[in-house]
């Protein structure tokens, strides 16, 4: 995969900052993957955890290190190097901010991880009150968020500097996209920071006795839904900008890609109630309103699907493909940098359909709190997003370490993607099916006193264990490839692919960079969706709950 056609390299010092983020992300993959394997084995009913280790302890490790640590570190590292590649090397001040953010996040991660391992915080990654964790767990997660803000400031500063130097010109597409994701992240994390700082921390320190559960969950989901788009948008960056270059094609439309990201900025946040459709204390009219907005946030994903099909088909036809699907044959099926993210795209089709089912108010009653939802997010974040991150790593890690992806590693990477596809088909498929039969999520193995309904779930739980074990092999392969690319692969130059728009004359409308306008509309939508139901919750607040430690 050695290409010398692309000479623009990320500065070595920025590359080191990016790699530091990736080391933590891949350590998280190793730890979280191990925890995942143990979970599926326990839930098959054939295995018990040794040495008094609790199922919920392992489940918390899995959710926190994969859902929060791997993603945040990978995304921050990727966005920083993407900005450095497309808007120019970072200044010393920006790089210093990047390192400061990195170390704050790392300190927070260690703090939270130690508390989970000591069994002081088996509250899962959503840390729902009234389950109560040790204060250091909440403090650790706060540091991860504060660190990510400092990291995010690097992107904002680099964008502002580029703007100043290039008045009237649209910013480089990858920089624009990184900025949108950072702005969305900052607005969203205000919710989780508020519940942690003003509710959970004082409560876990014993400064107050009770917590208002509805408010805490509402603030969590104000953050929790944009969180999933914070994971998704870097994958979309790769699908829009990097994949076209890898296949030898063009970006279908630069302006459409930007518009998609702006729509995510507007509609990702005021939709948190679709995670709380079955919770009391929220007027159904407001739930209905947020469901409508949820359907609005599906539109940019449909636009993305359209653009990708257009890119693939235009490329195939330019190579002489004929017939309705002849263009499929022209895609570079032997290139791991393409095929691994492509498996992610394919998985996002059923994953997105599942999301639309979840968001449909009535159907949510069937699937809520069942393992169907776990199946949904293993297809979205753990396949579409994560396989794209793996696909990015196959060229980005060697690009940053001055090495190359050899033919042998490329082959192994394809095997890794195939393992993932097979393992996830078993695991997520079984989760979806068992969920429809009523199997609960967030629960260890139980025969529920010999209930006939619970007996129906067991074959699916065994299928989950089979799928989960294949996925674990996929993780081992990924870690092996990562270590090879970081330390042992032959020295050389690996391209950082950045695509160009199909129409060279296309100039993205500058209104798309009018941040006062977009941030203004985003804030108005948030205020509209949340102010009245939130006031309602405060005015009609029930007595709060004391903390529970059920482990
Ligand atoms: Fe979701 C629950 C609704 C997308 C993650 N979601 C979750 C949870 C997670 C999660 C982690 O409304 C559980 C949280 C918890 O612990 O409780 N989700 C949606 C909707 C979408 C959606 C409407 N979710 C995601 C993404 C995630 C994610 C993305 C992570 C990255 N989700 C929900 C709801 C719940 C929920 C409810 C709560 C359920 C409950 O009751 O608890 C939409 O954004 C989906 C839109 C996507 C599409 C697909 C577009 C397809 C594309 C691929 C094109 C493919 C190509 C390949 C081009 C419309 C872009 C070419 C193919 C060839 C053949 C050539």
Short mmCIF file of N, CA, C and O and ligand atoms in Angstrom, two decimals, residues 125-126 221 225 228-229 231-232 236 239 274-275 294 297-298 301-302 304-305 308-309 312 327-328 342 345-346 348-349 352 355-356 358-359 364 368-369 373 376-377 380-381 385 441-442, ligand 1:
data_model
loop_
_atom_site.label_atom_id
_atom_site.label_comp_id
_atom_site.label_asym_id
_atom_site.label_seq_id
_atom_site.Cartn_x
_atom_site.Cartn_y
_atom_site.Cartn_z
N UNK A 125 -21.86 2.35 32.07
CA UNK A 125 -21.31 3.56 31.45
C UNK A 125 -22.29 4.74 31.49
O UNK A 125 -21.89 5.89 31.34
N UNK A 126 -23.57 4.43 31.73
CA UNK A 126 -24.56 5.51 31.81
C UNK A 126 -24.69 6.08 33.23
O UNK A 126 -25.39 7.07 33.44
N UNK A 221 -29.11 12.37 29.10
CA UNK A 221 -29.49 12.10 27.71
C UNK A 221 -29.43 13.32 26.81
O UNK A 221 -29.32 13.19 25.59
N UNK A 225 -27.37 11.48 23.56
CA UNK A 225 -27.62 11.27 22.14
C UNK A 225 -26.60 11.95 21.24
O UNK A 225 -26.05 11.30 20.35
N UNK A 228 -23.58 9.92 20.59
CA UNK A 228 -23.49 8.89 19.55
C UNK A 228 -23.12 9.51 18.21
O UNK A 228 -22.47 8.88 17.38
N UNK A 229 -23.50 10.78 18.00
CA UNK A 229 -23.09 11.43 16.74
C UNK A 229 -21.65 11.94 16.83
O UNK A 229 -20.98 12.06 15.80
N UNK A 231 -19.45 10.12 18.04
CA UNK A 231 -18.75 8.92 17.58
C UNK A 231 -18.87 8.78 16.06
O UNK A 231 -17.94 8.39 15.37
N UNK A 232 -20.08 9.08 15.56
CA UNK A 232 -20.35 8.80 14.14
C UNK A 232 -19.66 9.78 13.19
O UNK A 232 -19.18 9.38 12.11
N UNK A 236 -18.00 9.50 9.43
CA UNK A 236 -18.51 10.19 8.23
C UNK A 236 -17.39 11.00 7.55
O UNK A 236 -17.39 11.15 6.33
N UNK A 239 -15.74 8.59 5.47
CA UNK A 239 -16.57 8.13 4.34
C UNK A 239 -16.68 9.22 3.27
O UNK A 239 -16.62 8.94 2.09
N UNK A 274 -35.85 10.70 23.34
CA UNK A 274 -36.17 9.41 22.72
C UNK A 274 -35.48 8.25 23.45
O UNK A 274 -35.74 7.10 23.16
N UNK A 275 -34.60 8.59 24.41
CA UNK A 275 -34.06 7.55 25.30
C UNK A 275 -34.91 7.42 26.56
O UNK A 275 -34.66 6.58 27.40
N UNK A 294 -36.02 13.86 16.21
CA UNK A 294 -35.19 12.68 15.97
C UNK A 294 -35.30 12.26 14.50
O UNK A 294 -34.31 11.90 13.86
N UNK A 297 -33.05 14.26 12.43
CA UNK A 297 -31.62 13.94 12.47
C UNK A 297 -31.30 12.68 11.65
O UNK A 297 -30.13 12.36 11.41
N UNK A 298 -32.33 12.00 11.18
CA UNK A 298 -32.10 10.86 10.28
C UNK A 298 -31.73 11.37 8.88
O UNK A 298 -30.97 10.73 8.14
N UNK A 301 -28.15 11.48 7.65
CA UNK A 301 -27.59 10.13 7.38
C UNK A 301 -28.07 9.62 6.04
O UNK A 301 -27.33 8.98 5.30
N UNK A 302 -29.33 9.93 5.70
CA UNK A 302 -29.83 9.50 4.38
C UNK A 302 -29.07 10.26 3.29
O UNK A 302 -28.75 9.69 2.24
N UNK A 304 -26.04 11.20 3.50
CA UNK A 304 -24.71 10.56 3.44
C UNK A 304 -24.77 9.29 2.61
O UNK A 304 -23.91 9.05 1.76
N UNK A 305 -25.82 8.49 2.84
CA UNK A 305 -25.95 7.25 2.06
C UNK A 305 -26.03 7.59 0.58
O UNK A 305 -25.34 6.99 -0.26
N UNK A 308 -22.64 8.61 -0.81
CA UNK A 308 -21.68 7.51 -0.95
C UNK A 308 -22.01 6.67 -2.17
O UNK A 308 -21.11 6.33 -2.96
N UNK A 309 -23.29 6.36 -2.35
CA UNK A 309 -23.68 5.60 -3.54
C UNK A 309 -23.26 6.37 -4.79
O UNK A 309 -22.74 5.79 -5.75
N UNK A 312 -19.49 6.08 -5.34
CA UNK A 312 -19.09 4.75 -5.81
C UNK A 312 -19.54 4.53 -7.27
O UNK A 312 -18.78 4.05 -8.10
N UNK A 327 -20.86 -1.12 -11.49
CA UNK A 327 -19.84 -0.28 -10.82
C UNK A 327 -19.29 -0.91 -9.55
O UNK A 327 -18.16 -0.62 -9.14
N UNK A 328 -20.09 -1.82 -8.95
CA UNK A 328 -19.63 -2.46 -7.72
C UNK A 328 -18.32 -3.21 -7.95
O UNK A 328 -17.44 -3.25 -7.09
N UNK A 342 -15.91 -0.15 4.54
CA UNK A 342 -17.10 -0.49 3.72
C UNK A 342 -18.01 -1.47 4.47
O UNK A 342 -19.23 -1.35 4.42
N UNK A 345 -19.99 0.56 6.62
CA UNK A 345 -21.11 1.24 5.93
C UNK A 345 -22.28 0.27 5.74
O UNK A 345 -23.44 0.63 5.98
N UNK A 346 -21.95 -0.95 5.30
CA UNK A 346 -23.01 -1.93 5.07
C UNK A 346 -23.79 -2.18 6.36
O UNK A 346 -25.02 -2.24 6.35
N UNK A 348 -24.25 -0.25 8.69
CA UNK A 348 -25.02 0.92 9.14
C UNK A 348 -26.40 0.96 8.50
O UNK A 348 -27.27 1.68 8.98
N UNK A 349 -26.61 0.17 7.45
CA UNK A 349 -27.95 0.17 6.85
C UNK A 349 -28.95 -0.50 7.81
O UNK A 349 -29.90 0.16 8.24
N UNK A 352 -29.14 1.61 11.13
CA UNK A 352 -29.95 2.83 11.05
C UNK A 352 -31.43 2.48 11.06
O UNK A 352 -32.24 3.16 11.71
N UNK A 355 -32.42 1.97 14.47
CA UNK A 355 -32.55 3.25 15.17
C UNK A 355 -33.91 3.88 14.90
O UNK A 355 -34.55 4.43 15.81
N UNK A 356 -34.37 3.77 13.65
CA UNK A 356 -35.67 4.36 13.30
C UNK A 356 -36.78 3.62 14.04
O UNK A 356 -37.75 4.23 14.51
N UNK A 358 -36.38 2.16 17.00
CA UNK A 358 -36.29 2.62 18.40
C UNK A 358 -36.98 3.95 18.61
O UNK A 358 -37.59 4.21 19.63
N UNK A 359 -36.80 4.83 17.60
CA UNK A 359 -37.30 6.19 17.76
C UNK A 359 -38.80 6.28 17.57
O UNK A 359 -39.40 7.30 17.90
N UNK A 364 -40.95 1.66 20.42
CA UNK A 364 -39.99 1.75 21.52
C UNK A 364 -40.48 0.95 22.73
O UNK A 364 -39.68 0.41 23.50
N UNK A 368 -37.60 -1.20 24.33
CA UNK A 368 -36.89 -0.46 25.37
C UNK A 368 -36.43 -1.39 26.50
O UNK A 368 -37.19 -2.26 26.94
N UNK A 369 -35.20 -1.17 26.94
CA UNK A 369 -34.61 -1.97 28.03
C UNK A 369 -34.50 -3.46 27.70
O UNK A 369 -34.26 -4.27 28.61
N UNK A 373 -31.70 -3.27 22.13
CA UNK A 373 -30.99 -1.98 22.11
C UNK A 373 -29.48 -2.23 22.11
O UNK A 373 -28.72 -1.55 21.40
N UNK A 376 -28.58 -3.02 18.72
CA UNK A 376 -28.55 -1.79 17.91
C UNK A 376 -27.21 -1.08 18.05
O UNK A 376 -26.57 -0.73 17.07
N UNK A 377 -26.75 -0.91 19.31
CA UNK A 377 -25.53 -0.10 19.40
C UNK A 377 -24.26 -0.89 19.09
O UNK A 377 -23.21 -0.29 18.85
N UNK A 380 -24.14 -0.05 15.37
CA UNK A 380 -23.81 1.34 15.04
C UNK A 380 -22.38 1.64 15.49
O UNK A 380 -21.46 1.69 14.67
N UNK A 381 -22.22 1.79 16.82
CA UNK A 381 -20.89 2.24 17.27
C UNK A 381 -19.85 1.12 17.16
O UNK A 381 -18.72 1.36 16.74
N UNK A 385 -18.93 2.44 13.21
CA UNK A 385 -17.93 3.42 13.64
C UNK A 385 -16.57 2.77 13.87
O UNK A 385 -15.54 3.21 13.33
N UNK A 441 -31.80 -6.16 28.78
CA UNK A 441 -30.40 -5.75 28.67
C UNK A 441 -29.87 -5.50 30.08
O UNK A 441 -30.62 -5.58 31.05
N UNK A 442 -28.60 -5.17 30.19
CA UNK A 442 -27.93 -4.86 31.46
C UNK A 442 -28.22 -5.91 32.52
O UNK A 442 -28.53 -5.58 33.67
FE1 LIG B 1 -29.21 4.84 18.43
C1 LIG B 1 -30.20 3.82 21.59
C2 LIG B 1 -32.36 5.96 17.77
C3 LIG B 1 -28.15 6.07 15.38
C4 LIG B 1 -25.93 4.43 19.41
N1 LIG B 1 -28.26 4.22 20.17
C5 LIG B 1 -28.86 3.83 21.34
C6 LIG B 1 -27.83 3.48 22.29
C7 LIG B 1 -26.62 3.69 21.68
C8 LIG B 1 -26.90 4.15 20.34
C9 LIG B 1 -25.25 3.52 22.31
O1 LIG B 1 -34.92 6.55 19.36
C10 LIG B 1 -28.09 2.93 23.69
C11 LIG B 1 -27.94 3.94 24.75
C12 LIG B 1 -28.16 3.31 26.12
O2 LIG B 1 -27.19 2.76 26.69
O3 LIG B 1 -29.32 3.28 26.58
N2 LIG B 1 -30.10 5.78 16.85
C13 LIG B 1 -31.40 6.12 16.78
C14 LIG B 1 -31.67 6.74 15.48
C15 LIG B 1 -30.47 6.76 14.81
C16 LIG B 1 -29.49 6.17 15.68
C17 LIG B 1 -32.98 7.27 14.99
N3 LIG B 1 -27.40 5.17 17.56
C18 LIG B 1 -27.19 5.69 16.30
C19 LIG B 1 -25.77 5.79 16.05
C20 LIG B 1 -25.15 5.33 17.19
C21 LIG B 1 -26.19 4.94 18.12
C22 LIG B 1 -25.16 6.34 14.79
C23 LIG B 1 -23.71 5.22 17.52
C24 LIG B 1 -22.73 5.55 16.74
N4 LIG B 1 -30.94 4.85 19.47
C25 LIG B 1 -32.11 5.40 19.03
C26 LIG B 1 -33.13 5.31 20.11
C27 LIG B 1 -32.51 4.71 21.20
C28 LIG B 1 -31.15 4.43 20.77
C29 LIG B 1 -34.51 5.76 20.09
C30 LIG B 1 -33.12 4.43 22.58
C31 LIG B 1 -33.68 3.06 22.65
C32 LIG B 1 -34.19 2.76 24.04
O4 LIG B 1 -35.42 2.58 24.19
O5 LIG B 1 -33.42 2.70 25.02
C33 LIG B 1 -30.24 7.36 13.42
O6 LIG B 1 -29.23 8.33 13.48
C34 LIG B 1 -29.94 6.32 12.38
C35 LIG B 1 -29.90 6.90 10.98
C36 LIG B 1 -29.15 6.03 10.04
C37 LIG B 1 -29.53 5.70 8.80
C38 LIG B 1 -28.65 4.78 7.97
C39 LIG B 1 -27.96 5.47 6.78
C40 LIG B 1 -27.02 4.53 6.11
C41 LIG B 1 -25.76 4.83 5.68
C42 LIG B 1 -24.91 3.75 5.10
C43 LIG B 1 -24.91 3.76 3.59
C44 LIG B 1 -24.19 2.56 3.08
C45 LIG B 1 -23.51 2.49 1.94
C46 LIG B 1 -22.84 1.24 1.59
C47 LIG B 1 -23.40 3.62 1.01
C48 LIG B 1 -30.78 6.19 8.19
C49 LIG B 1 -25.19 6.20 5.77
C50 LIG B 1 -22.91 0.94 0.13
C51 LIG B 1 -23.63 -0.31 -0.08
C52 LIG B 1 -23.60 -0.99 -1.21
C53 LIG B 1 -24.41 -2.22 -1.32
C54 LIG B 1 -22.80 -0.60 -2.36
#
